[in-house]
Structures are given as structure tokens and as C-alpha cells.
Coordinates of C-alpha atoms in Angstrom, one line a residue:
X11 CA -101.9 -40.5 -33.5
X12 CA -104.1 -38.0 -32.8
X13 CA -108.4 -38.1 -33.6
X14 CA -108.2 -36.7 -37.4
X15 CA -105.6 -39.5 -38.3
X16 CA -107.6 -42.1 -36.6
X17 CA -110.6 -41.3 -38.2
X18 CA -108.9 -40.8 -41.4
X19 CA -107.9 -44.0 -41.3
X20 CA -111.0 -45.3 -40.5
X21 CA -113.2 -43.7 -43.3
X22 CA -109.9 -45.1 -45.5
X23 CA -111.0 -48.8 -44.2
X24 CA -114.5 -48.6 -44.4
X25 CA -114.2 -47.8 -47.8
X26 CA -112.2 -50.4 -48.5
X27 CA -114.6 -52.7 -46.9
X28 CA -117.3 -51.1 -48.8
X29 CA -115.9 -51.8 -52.2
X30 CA -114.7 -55.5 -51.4
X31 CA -118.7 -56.0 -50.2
X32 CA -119.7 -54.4 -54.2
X33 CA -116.8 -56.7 -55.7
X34 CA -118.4 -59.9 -53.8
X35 CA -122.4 -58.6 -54.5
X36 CA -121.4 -58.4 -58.4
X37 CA -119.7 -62.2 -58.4
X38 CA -122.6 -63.2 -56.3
X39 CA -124.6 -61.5 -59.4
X40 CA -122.8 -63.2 -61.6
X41 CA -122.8 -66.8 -60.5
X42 CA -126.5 -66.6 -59.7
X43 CA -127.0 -65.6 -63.5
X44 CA -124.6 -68.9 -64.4
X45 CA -126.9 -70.9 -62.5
X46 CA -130.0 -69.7 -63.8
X47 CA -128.8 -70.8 -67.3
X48 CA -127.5 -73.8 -66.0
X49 CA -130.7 -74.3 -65.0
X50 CA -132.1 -73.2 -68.1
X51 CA -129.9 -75.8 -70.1
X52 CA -130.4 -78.4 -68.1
X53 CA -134.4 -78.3 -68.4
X54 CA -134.0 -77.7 -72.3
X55 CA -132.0 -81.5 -72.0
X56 CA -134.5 -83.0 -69.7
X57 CA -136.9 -82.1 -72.2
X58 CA -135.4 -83.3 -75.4
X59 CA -134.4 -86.8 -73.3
X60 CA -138.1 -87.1 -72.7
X61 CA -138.6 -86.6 -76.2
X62 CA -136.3 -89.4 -77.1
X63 CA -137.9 -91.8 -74.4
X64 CA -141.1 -91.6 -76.2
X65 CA -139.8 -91.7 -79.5
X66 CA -138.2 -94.9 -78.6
X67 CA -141.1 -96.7 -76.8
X68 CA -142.9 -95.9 -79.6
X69 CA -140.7 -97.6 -82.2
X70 CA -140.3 -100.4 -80.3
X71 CA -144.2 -100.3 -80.2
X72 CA -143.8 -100.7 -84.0
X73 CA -141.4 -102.6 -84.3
X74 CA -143.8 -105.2 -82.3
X75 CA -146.5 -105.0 -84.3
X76 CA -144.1 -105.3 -87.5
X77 CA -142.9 -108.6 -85.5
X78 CA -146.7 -109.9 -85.1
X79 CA -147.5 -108.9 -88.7
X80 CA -144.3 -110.8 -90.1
X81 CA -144.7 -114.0 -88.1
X82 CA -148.0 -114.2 -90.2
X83 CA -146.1 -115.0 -93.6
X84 CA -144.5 -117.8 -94.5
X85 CA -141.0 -117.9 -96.2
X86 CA -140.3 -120.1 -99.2
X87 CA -137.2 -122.6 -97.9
X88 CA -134.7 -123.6 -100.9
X89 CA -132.5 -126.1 -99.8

């Protein structure tokens, strides 16, 4: 083999090399967009479960003060 071949071959690989290194930096792209709404998602449901953890301390707030305000009543017994 004589020096053109050889470096023939060699541009041949390094452009192989070159285009497998763009094929993994776009699916690097690509999965570091996926997480980002991953992450996005995943905030939006922290949110909305904080939402509900409030929502339900605050009923059963209520629904201890309805407790206190019913124990006040007396209920008419017919037996």
C-alpha cells in the first residue's frame, strides 16, 4: 500500500468517526431535551400534589370544626 492509499483510507476513517461523534452529540441532544421535560412534568405533579395536601388538611380542618359544632346538638331518641 503505498502513502496516497494509506491516507485515503485514513481521511475515509476519520470521517466515519466524525459522523458517528454528530449521530451520538444529536441523541445526547435529544435525551437531554427528554429530561428536561421530564423534569418539567415532574415539577408540574409536585405542584398539583401540594395542592392536594393542603386541600386535604384543610377539609379535615373543617370537618373538625363541623365535628365540634355537631356535638353541641342534641338528637331526639325514639325508641
Amino acid at each position: 500500500m503505498d502513502v496516497a492509499n494509506s491516507t485515503q483510507t485514513q481521511v475515509a476513517e476519520i470521517e466515519k468517526l466524525s459522523k458517528s461523534t454528530s449521530e451520538i452529540a444529536a441523541v445526547s441532544e435529544q435525551n437531554a431535551s427528554a429530561t428536561e421535560e421530564a423534569s418539567a412534568a415532574t415539577e408540574q405533579q409536585t405542584a398539583g400534589t401540594q395542592e392536594i395536601a393542603a386541600s386535604v388538611q384543610k377539609m379535615a380542618s373543617m370537618a373538625d370544626d363541623l365535628s365540634k359544632i355537631a356535638s353541641g346538638f342534641q338528637t331526639a331518641r325514639w325508641f
